[in-house]
Short mmCIF file of C-alpha atoms in Angstrom, two decimals:
data_model
loop_
_atom_site.label_atom_id
_atom_site.label_comp_id
_atom_site.label_asym_id
_atom_site.label_seq_id
_atom_site.Cartn_x
_atom_site.Cartn_y
_atom_site.Cartn_z
CA MET A 5 56.49 46.85 159.09
CA ASP A 6 53.57 44.53 158.23
CA LYS A 7 51.44 46.18 160.55
CA ARG A 8 52.50 49.36 159.40
CA ILE A 9 51.76 48.73 155.50
CA GLU A 10 48.33 47.46 156.36
CA LYS A 11 47.77 50.29 158.37
CA HIS A 12 48.58 52.85 155.72
CA ALA A 13 46.77 50.84 153.15
CA ALA A 14 43.52 50.93 155.38
CA GLU A 15 43.77 54.58 155.84
CA PHE A 16 44.17 54.70 151.80
CA GLY A 17 41.54 52.73 151.28
CA ALA A 18 39.09 54.75 153.71
CA ALA A 19 40.33 57.76 152.24
CA LEU A 20 39.44 56.82 148.30
CA GLN A 21 36.06 55.33 149.40
CA SER A 22 35.74 58.39 151.13
CA ARG A 23 36.55 60.50 148.20
CA VAL A 24 34.82 58.13 146.27
CA ARG A 25 31.61 58.95 148.32
CA ALA A 26 31.95 62.41 148.07
CA GLU A 27 32.39 62.73 144.19
CA GLY A 28 29.41 60.48 143.92
CA VAL A 29 27.76 62.75 146.33
CA ILE A 30 28.75 65.70 144.40
CA ALA A 31 27.60 64.33 140.91
CA PHE A 32 24.22 63.21 142.60
CA LEU A 33 23.78 66.81 143.57
CA LYS A 34 24.83 68.16 139.89
CA SER A 35 22.62 65.61 138.47
CA LEU A 36 19.66 66.49 140.56
CA THR A 37 20.09 70.33 139.83
CA LEU A 38 20.26 69.93 136.12
CA ALA A 39 17.35 67.48 136.15
CA ARG A 40 15.32 70.53 138.29
CA LEU A 41 16.93 73.51 136.43
CA PRO A 42 13.76 74.09 134.47
CA ILE A 43 11.59 73.68 137.50
CA PHE A 44 13.75 76.27 139.29
CA GLY A 45 13.41 78.58 135.93
CA CYS A 46 9.60 78.22 135.92
CA ALA A 47 9.51 78.84 139.39
CA GLY A 48 11.80 82.25 139.21
CA PHE A 49 9.90 83.19 136.28
CA ILE A 50 6.52 83.00 138.13
CA ALA A 51 8.38 84.64 141.47
CA PHE A 52 9.10 87.32 138.92
CA LEU A 53 5.56 88.16 137.37
CA PHE A 54 4.65 87.94 140.88
CA LEU A 55 6.75 91.07 142.15
CA ALA A 56 6.45 92.48 138.72
CA ASN A 57 2.63 92.68 139.12
CA LEU A 58 2.80 93.69 142.37
CA TRP A 59 5.09 96.69 141.71
CA ASN A 60 3.24 97.97 138.88
CA PHE A 61 0.27 97.66 140.91
CA ALA A 62 1.71 99.68 143.90
CA VAL A 63 3.16 102.51 141.34
CA GLU A 64 0.19 102.60 138.96
CA GLY A 65 -1.82 105.45 140.59
CA ASP A 66 1.03 107.34 141.86
CA TRP A 67 4.15 106.85 139.68
CA PRO A 68 2.98 105.51 136.47
CA LYS A 69 6.16 106.08 134.72
CA LEU A 70 8.17 103.54 136.99
CA ARG A 71 5.68 100.68 135.87
CA ILE A 72 7.70 97.65 134.31
CA ARG A 73 6.46 97.66 130.66
CA SER A 74 6.41 95.64 127.50
CA ALA A 75 8.64 97.03 124.78
CA TRP A 76 6.12 96.55 122.40
CA PRO A 77 3.11 97.54 123.87
CA LEU A 78 -0.69 97.13 122.31
CA TYR A 79 -2.42 99.25 120.32
CA GLY A 80 -6.16 100.48 120.87
CA VAL A 81 -6.52 98.79 124.20
CA ALA A 82 -8.55 100.91 126.50
CA LYS A 83 -7.22 101.32 130.00
CA PRO A 84 -9.42 98.92 132.36
CA LYS A 85 -11.71 100.77 134.59
CA PRO A 86 -10.80 100.82 138.26
CA ALA A 87 -12.02 98.59 140.56
CA SER A 88 -14.65 99.77 142.76
CA TRP A 89 -14.39 98.95 146.34
CA THR A 90 -17.63 98.89 147.65
CA LEU A 91 -19.70 96.38 149.48
CA GLU A 92 -22.10 96.22 146.82
CA ALA A 93 -19.75 95.53 143.99
CA PHE A 94 -17.72 93.42 145.73
CA LEU A 95 -20.81 90.92 146.80
CA SER A 96 -21.62 91.30 142.98
CA GLY A 97 -18.39 90.18 142.13
CA GLU A 98 -17.22 93.19 140.09
CA THR A 99 -14.38 94.24 142.48
CA GLN A 100 -12.75 90.78 142.07
CA LYS A 101 -13.23 91.17 138.29
CA ALA A 102 -11.52 94.35 138.18
CA VAL A 103 -8.99 93.52 140.26
CA SER A 104 -8.20 90.44 137.81
CA ILE A 105 -8.39 91.95 134.61
CA ASN A 106 -6.20 95.01 136.05
CA LEU A 107 -3.79 92.49 137.74
CA GLY A 108 -3.71 90.43 134.08
CA ARG A 109 -3.22 93.55 131.86
CA MET A 110 -0.47 95.10 134.44
CA SER A 111 1.68 91.93 133.45
CA PRO A 112 5.03 92.67 131.34
CA VAL A 113 4.13 89.37 129.45
CA PHE A 114 0.40 90.44 128.76
CA PRO A 115 1.03 92.30 125.10
CA ILE A 116 2.98 89.41 123.83
CA SER A 117 0.48 86.74 125.00
CA VAL A 118 -2.08 88.56 123.16
CA ARG A 119 0.12 88.87 120.07
CA ALA A 120 0.60 85.53 120.26
CA LYS A 121 -3.03 84.38 120.41
CA ASN A 122 -3.84 86.85 117.73
CA GLN A 123 -1.14 85.44 115.20
CA LEU A 124 -2.17 82.29 116.03
CA VAL A 125 -6.02 83.03 115.15
CA PHE A 126 -4.87 85.11 112.24
CA SER A 127 -2.41 82.27 110.67
CA LEU A 128 -4.19 79.41 111.23
CA PHE A 129 -7.77 80.45 110.24
CA GLY A 130 -7.20 83.90 108.76
CA GLY A 131 -9.30 85.63 111.48
CA SER A 132 -9.25 88.94 113.33
CA ALA A 133 -8.94 88.31 117.26
CA ALA A 134 -9.03 92.48 117.73
CA PRO A 135 -12.58 93.44 118.60
CA GLY A 136 -14.33 95.77 115.62
CA VAL A 137 -11.85 94.73 113.28
CA VAL A 138 -12.86 92.28 110.49
CA ILE A 139 -10.84 90.83 107.46
CA GLY A 140 -12.44 91.13 104.22
CA ARG A 141 -11.38 89.59 100.55
CA ASN A 142 -7.73 90.19 99.41
CA GLY A 143 -6.75 90.86 103.03
CA GLN A 144 -8.84 94.08 103.33
CA LEU A 145 -9.05 95.00 106.97
CA TYR A 146 -12.39 96.82 107.79
CA GLU A 147 -13.73 98.67 110.76
CA GLN A 148 -17.06 96.90 111.60
CA PHE A 149 -18.87 99.90 112.61
CA TYR A 150 -18.69 101.54 108.86
CA ILE A 151 -19.71 97.96 107.29
CA ASP A 152 -22.65 97.94 109.67
CA GLU A 153 -23.68 101.43 108.72
CA PHE A 154 -23.02 100.82 104.61
CA CYS A 155 -25.10 97.67 105.06
CA ALA A 156 -27.86 99.03 107.00
CA ARG A 157 -28.62 102.11 104.00
CA ASP A 158 -31.87 101.68 102.43
CA GLY A 159 -31.82 105.35 100.44
CA ALA A 160 -34.20 106.72 103.10
CA PHE A 161 -33.50 110.12 104.95
CA ASP A 162 -34.81 112.24 107.22
CA SER A 163 -36.18 115.26 105.22
CA ALA A 164 -36.30 117.84 108.27
CA ARG A 165 -32.77 116.58 110.14
CA LEU A 166 -31.19 117.50 106.31
CA SER A 167 -33.12 120.70 106.04
CA ALA A 168 -32.11 121.85 109.57
CA TRP A 169 -28.85 120.38 108.81
CA SER A 170 -28.09 122.75 105.40
CA SER A 171 -29.32 125.73 107.14
CA THR A 172 -26.93 125.32 109.58
CA LEU A 173 -23.88 124.73 107.10
CA ARG A 174 -25.54 127.93 105.04
CA GLU A 175 -25.19 130.05 108.27
CA ILE A 176 -22.01 129.15 108.99
CA GLU A 177 -20.61 129.77 105.58
CA GLU A 178 -22.41 133.21 105.66
CA ARG A 179 -21.16 133.90 109.07
CA ALA A 180 -17.55 133.44 108.53
CA GLN A 181 -17.69 135.60 104.97
CA VAL A 182 -18.76 138.43 106.85
CA ARG A 183 -16.04 137.92 109.06
CA GLY A 184 -13.55 137.96 105.97
CA LYS A 185 -13.10 134.01 106.84
CA SER A 186 -12.83 131.16 103.96
CA PHE A 187 -15.16 128.58 104.46
CA VAL A 188 -15.37 124.82 102.74
CA TYR A 189 -17.09 121.84 104.13
CA LEU A 190 -15.62 118.51 103.10
CA ILE A 191 -17.67 115.14 102.90
CA SER A 192 -14.93 112.30 103.86
CA PRO A 193 -15.18 108.70 102.28
CA SER A 194 -15.81 105.36 103.67
CA LYS A 195 -14.02 102.52 102.95
CA ALA A 196 -17.00 100.13 103.36
CA ALA A 197 -19.32 102.23 100.88
CA ARG A 198 -16.25 103.23 98.23
CA TYR A 199 -14.78 99.63 98.70
CA PRO A 200 -17.35 97.68 98.73
CA GLU A 201 -16.09 94.79 96.45
CA ASP A 202 -13.99 93.50 98.96
CA LEU A 203 -16.14 93.39 101.88
CA PRO A 204 -15.76 89.77 103.94
CA LYS A 205 -18.21 87.25 103.32
CA SER A 206 -19.82 87.53 106.53
CA ALA A 207 -20.91 90.92 105.94
CA ALA A 208 -24.95 91.21 105.89
CA CYS A 209 -24.50 92.84 102.29
CA ALA A 210 -21.92 91.32 101.20
CA GLN A 211 -24.20 89.78 98.07
CA ARG A 212 -25.38 93.06 97.29
CA ALA A 213 -22.39 95.29 98.17
CA THR A 214 -21.72 96.85 94.82
CA ALA A 215 -25.66 98.00 94.38
CA MET A 216 -26.67 99.29 97.36
CA PRO A 217 -28.48 102.81 97.47
CA GLU A 218 -26.53 106.00 97.21
CA LYS A 219 -26.39 107.74 100.28
CA LEU A 220 -25.63 110.84 99.74
CA ALA A 221 -27.63 112.00 96.48
CA PRO A 222 -30.34 114.26 98.71
CA TYR A 223 -27.30 115.60 100.94
CA ARG A 224 -25.61 116.94 97.62
CA GLY A 225 -28.70 118.21 96.50
CA ALA A 226 -29.28 120.18 99.98
CA LEU A 227 -25.83 121.60 99.64
CA ASP A 228 -26.41 122.57 96.26
CA GLU A 229 -29.59 124.12 96.87
CA SER A 230 -28.44 126.00 99.82
CA HIS A 231 -25.30 127.14 97.82
CA VAL A 232 -22.92 125.69 100.75
CA ARG A 233 -19.20 125.57 99.13
CA TYR A 234 -18.23 121.76 99.64
CA VAL A 235 -15.64 119.28 98.51
CA ASP A 236 -17.29 115.80 98.12
CA GLY A 237 -14.95 113.65 98.95
CA ALA A 238 -16.70 110.31 98.45
CA ALA A 239 -17.06 111.22 94.81
CA LEU A 240 -13.71 112.17 94.29
CA ILE A 241 -12.64 108.84 95.62
CA ALA A 242 -15.09 107.37 93.30
CA ALA A 243 -13.61 109.21 90.32
CA GLU A 244 -9.82 108.78 91.12
CA LYS A 245 -10.53 104.96 91.82
CA SER A 246 -9.57 103.76 88.78
CA LYS A 247 -7.22 106.42 87.51
CA GLN A 248 -5.02 106.23 90.59
CA PRO A 249 -2.29 103.19 90.44
CA ILE A 250 -2.01 102.57 93.84
CA PRO A 251 -5.48 101.75 96.22
CA ILE A 252 -6.47 105.18 97.60
CA PHE A 253 -7.77 103.18 101.02
CA PRO A 254 -4.92 101.18 101.85
CA ARG A 255 -5.07 97.24 102.58
CA GLY A 256 -4.13 97.53 106.39
CA GLY A 257 -6.01 101.03 107.14
CA THR A 258 -9.45 102.42 107.44
CA HIS A 259 -8.46 105.95 106.24
CA TRP A 260 -7.56 107.37 102.99
CA ASN A 261 -3.84 107.38 102.34
CA SER A 262 -1.90 110.64 101.63
CA VAL A 263 -3.23 110.78 97.98
CA GLY A 264 -6.54 110.70 99.16
CA GLY A 265 -6.00 113.46 101.73
CA ALA A 266 -4.19 115.67 99.30
CA LEU A 267 -6.76 115.14 96.57
CA ALA A 268 -9.50 116.56 98.72
CA MET A 269 -6.99 119.77 99.91
CA ARG A 270 -6.55 120.44 96.77
CA GLU A 271 -10.20 120.61 96.00
CA ALA A 272 -10.89 122.57 98.85
CA THR A 273 -8.10 125.25 97.82
CA ARG A 274 -9.70 125.44 94.12
CA ALA A 275 -13.03 125.89 95.23
CA LEU A 276 -12.28 129.24 96.93
CA PRO A 277 -12.04 132.20 94.90
CA ALA A 278 -9.14 133.41 97.14
CA SER A 279 -7.36 130.55 98.83
CA PRO A 280 -5.75 131.77 102.12
CA VAL A 281 -3.47 128.71 101.77
CA GLY A 282 -2.96 129.16 98.15
CA VAL A 283 -3.72 126.37 95.69
CA LEU A 284 -2.04 123.17 96.47
CA ALA A 285 -0.16 121.12 93.88
CA PHE A 286 1.27 117.86 94.77
CA ALA A 287 3.24 114.90 93.54
CA SER A 288 3.14 111.33 94.84
CA ALA A 289 5.40 108.04 94.55
CA PRO A 290 5.16 104.45 96.21
CA ALA A 291 6.14 104.13 99.96
CA PRO A 292 8.53 101.28 100.50
CA GLU A 293 6.16 100.47 103.62
CA ALA A 294 2.88 101.53 104.92
CA LEU A 295 3.29 103.78 108.08
CA GLY A 296 0.92 106.20 110.63
CA THR A 297 -2.84 106.14 109.44
CA ASP A 298 -1.88 103.84 106.56
CA ARG A 299 -1.85 100.45 108.64
CA ASP A 300 -4.30 101.67 111.58
CA LEU A 301 -6.38 98.50 111.42
CA LEU A 302 -2.77 96.44 110.58
CA ASP A 303 -1.83 97.91 114.33
CA LEU A 304 -4.78 96.95 115.86
CA LEU A 305 -4.37 93.33 114.78
CA ASN A 306 -1.80 93.38 117.54
CA LEU A 307 0.08 90.50 115.61
CA LEU A 308 3.87 89.28 116.30
CA SER A 309 4.67 89.52 112.60
CA PRO A 310 2.25 92.38 111.32
CA ASP A 311 3.01 92.78 107.17
CA ALA A 312 2.94 96.09 106.32
CA HIS A 313 4.54 95.94 102.82
CA TYR A 314 1.39 96.33 100.52
CA PRO A 315 1.09 99.22 98.19
CA THR A 316 0.69 102.54 99.62
CA ALA A 317 1.88 106.20 98.55
CA ALA A 318 3.88 108.81 100.01
CA ILE A 319 3.46 112.73 98.34
CA GLY A 320 5.57 116.05 98.16
CA ARG A 321 5.18 119.39 97.39
CA ALA A 322 5.27 120.06 93.24
CA GLY A 323 4.82 123.78 93.26
CA GLU A 324 6.73 126.83 94.45
CA LYS A 325 6.60 127.86 97.88
CA GLY A 326 4.65 131.03 97.76
CA ASP A 327 5.60 134.51 99.19
CA CYS A 328 3.87 135.04 102.26
CA MET A 329 3.47 137.71 104.40
CA ARG A 330 2.54 135.53 107.44
CA PRO A 331 1.50 131.86 107.81
CA PRO A 332 -2.09 131.87 107.26
CA ARG A 333 -4.47 130.32 110.18
CA LEU A 334 -6.59 127.02 109.40
CA LEU A 335 -9.07 125.93 111.83
CA ALA A 336 -10.03 122.52 111.04
CA LEU A 337 -13.31 120.61 112.90
CA GLY A 338 -13.96 117.20 112.08
CA GLY A 339 -12.72 113.27 112.52
CA SER A 340 -9.59 111.14 112.24
CA PHE A 341 -10.23 111.75 108.15
CA LEU A 342 -8.75 115.26 108.63
CA HIS A 343 -5.47 113.52 109.52
CA GLU A 344 -4.00 113.07 106.06
CA VAL A 345 -5.89 116.12 104.85
CA LEU A 346 -3.97 118.37 107.40
CA ALA A 347 -0.78 116.85 106.34
CA ALA A 348 -1.18 117.70 102.51
CA ALA A 349 -2.20 120.98 103.99
CA THR A 350 1.48 121.78 105.05
CA LEU A 351 2.70 121.58 101.19
CA ALA A 352 0.39 124.29 100.14
CA PRO A 353 2.12 127.55 98.81
CA CYS A 354 1.42 129.19 102.26
CA PRO A 355 1.58 126.09 104.99
CA PRO A 356 -0.59 127.11 107.55
CA GLN A 357 -0.71 127.40 111.29
CA ILE A 358 -3.08 124.65 111.82
CA ASP A 359 -5.79 124.53 114.76
CA TYR A 360 -7.15 120.82 114.49
CA TRP A 361 -10.52 120.30 116.66
CA PHE A 362 -10.42 116.48 116.63
CA TYR A 363 -13.85 114.75 117.44
CA MET A 364 -12.67 110.89 117.95
CA ARG A 365 -15.52 108.25 117.94
CA THR A 366 -14.37 106.05 121.29
CA GLU A 367 -15.28 102.30 121.91
CA ASP A 368 -18.71 102.88 123.02
CA ASN A 369 -19.32 105.17 119.85
CA SER A 370 -19.17 108.54 122.07
CA VAL A 371 -17.23 111.34 121.06
CA GLU A 372 -14.14 112.58 122.93
CA LEU A 373 -12.71 116.17 121.94
CA GLY A 374 -9.07 116.78 121.36
CA HIS A 375 -7.61 119.92 120.09
CA TYR A 376 -4.08 119.99 118.46
CA ARG A 377 -2.01 122.63 116.93
CA ARG A 378 0.43 121.99 113.93
CA ALA A 379 2.93 124.71 113.18
CA PRO A 380 3.21 126.27 109.64
CA GLY A 381 4.69 122.77 107.66
CA ASP A 382 4.64 120.50 110.66
CA ALA A 383 2.57 117.08 109.35
CA SER A 384 2.89 115.40 112.72
CA ASN A 385 0.62 115.15 115.25
CA GLY A 386 1.22 118.51 116.77
CA GLU A 387 1.02 119.50 120.02
CA ARG A 388 -2.15 119.01 122.31
CA LEU A 389 -4.07 121.98 123.95
CA SER A 390 -7.09 122.43 125.92
CA ALA A 391 -10.46 121.88 124.39
CA THR A 392 -12.27 124.80 125.84
CA THR A 393 -14.85 126.87 124.70
CA GLU A 394 -12.87 129.80 125.08
CA GLU A 395 -9.88 128.53 123.15
CA LEU A 396 -12.38 127.24 120.10
CA ASP A 397 -13.66 130.81 119.89
CA GLU A 398 -9.91 132.39 120.03
CA ASN A 399 -9.11 129.79 117.50
CA LEU A 400 -11.92 131.09 115.30
CA ALA A 401 -11.50 134.59 115.76
CA GLY A 402 -7.90 134.19 114.23
CA ALA A 403 -8.57 131.56 111.60
CA ASP A 404 -8.12 133.09 108.33
CA PHE A 405 -9.43 129.38 106.61
CA ILE A 406 -12.17 127.08 108.08
CA LEU A 407 -12.21 123.65 107.03
CA LEU A 408 -15.35 121.38 108.55
CA GLU A 409 -15.46 117.74 107.85
CA GLU A 410 -18.10 114.86 108.29
CA ASN A 411 -17.92 111.47 107.11
CA GLU A 412 -20.33 110.22 105.14
CA SER A 413 -20.92 107.48 107.34
CA SER A 414 -22.40 110.06 110.20
CA ILE A 415 -23.41 112.64 107.63
CA ALA A 416 -25.45 115.45 109.20
CA THR A 417 -25.09 113.66 112.98
CA THR A 418 -22.19 114.88 114.02
CA LYS A 419 -21.32 117.68 116.94
CA GLN A 420 -18.74 119.34 115.24
CA VAL A 421 -21.64 121.18 112.67
CA GLY A 422 -23.44 122.60 116.12
CA HIS A 423 -20.26 123.55 117.85
CA LEU A 424 -19.15 125.65 115.13
CA ALA A 425 -21.98 127.37 114.51
CA GLU A 426 -22.78 128.00 118.06
CA ALA A 427 -19.15 129.50 118.11
CA LEU A 428 -19.84 132.11 115.25
CA ARG A 429 -22.47 133.12 117.00
CA ARG A 430 -20.63 134.15 119.83
CA LEU A 431 -18.00 136.09 117.97
CA PRO A 432 -18.61 139.72 118.63
#
């Protein structure tokens, strides 16, 4: 009897020890797993990034829509050039560099990483980590291109170029009038030139910014002498600057706001003896938040927490809509400053169909041409169409109103003046 009790006690003790050991092993494994959980998490994240990059690299060429993307992509980041797979490029390191850049930008965390770095530079040092965008006084954002051009002004001009330019504009107006088309030439303003008081202290002309030579005087004189119908947007902004309750150039934008564009469009319709779209009348009110071109430079900063709550405006129609037999056709050629001008044109008594030939300055200061069509009353960018010579000739033949724009920073040097003159010469 005692032996059976001892046997059972021994078996119970062994089972208890085995259970204790098992529980100890399980507890140890749990503690080991919890201790290494961050390591497993990091390893899993790295594996995900590797597989995501591999997937993006595989589908980029033929199925780009299948890429794994960030929900908040970066603004103004040019697509990297494809890697060159030649022996010379490989030996020079160009292939490796291009592959490295492409793989880095394909990563889903690339956008948020850039935004975090840019936010750090902006918040701690008050600086811009975006190429070509600088921060001036009172938080004003400027494009370096316009600052450099403004600070380089010395009052000199090329008289031969000026004469040829004004003669071409006069020829354009005469040829347009012969074919029953209205024509207006528009000089759009530069933010650096019209709001020089807020230029950054690092600008080359910061100390004399408000006393720079007036660049446009000889150009105005040449236009007046050639009897070209024009709207001087730079002078218009200078005159309206103190009258407007909201700055015409928003803090986070490089372009004039909707009020500036509407003022220019109103003057263009007033300048014509019989405007095909009627004379624009508009009303304006403060906007709750900056949108579109009012925050284009703010977007280019690519911050984690951009502040778009600064003064800007929105516009609406003030007069009655006209009784138009058909929508007039407006052909506009110029740069990005035309966007707000053409948005204002949709509020005219007779909203036109707009063909916008957009001469866009690229990162290397070359020009890329785009063609966009807007239906009457459509203030969006519209539909992108082909930008061929034949398409321009067709737009020109059907146009009732031609609007040609140059910015003061590049006046008399742009391609749109020559392109329009050539197109008019081709008309039968």
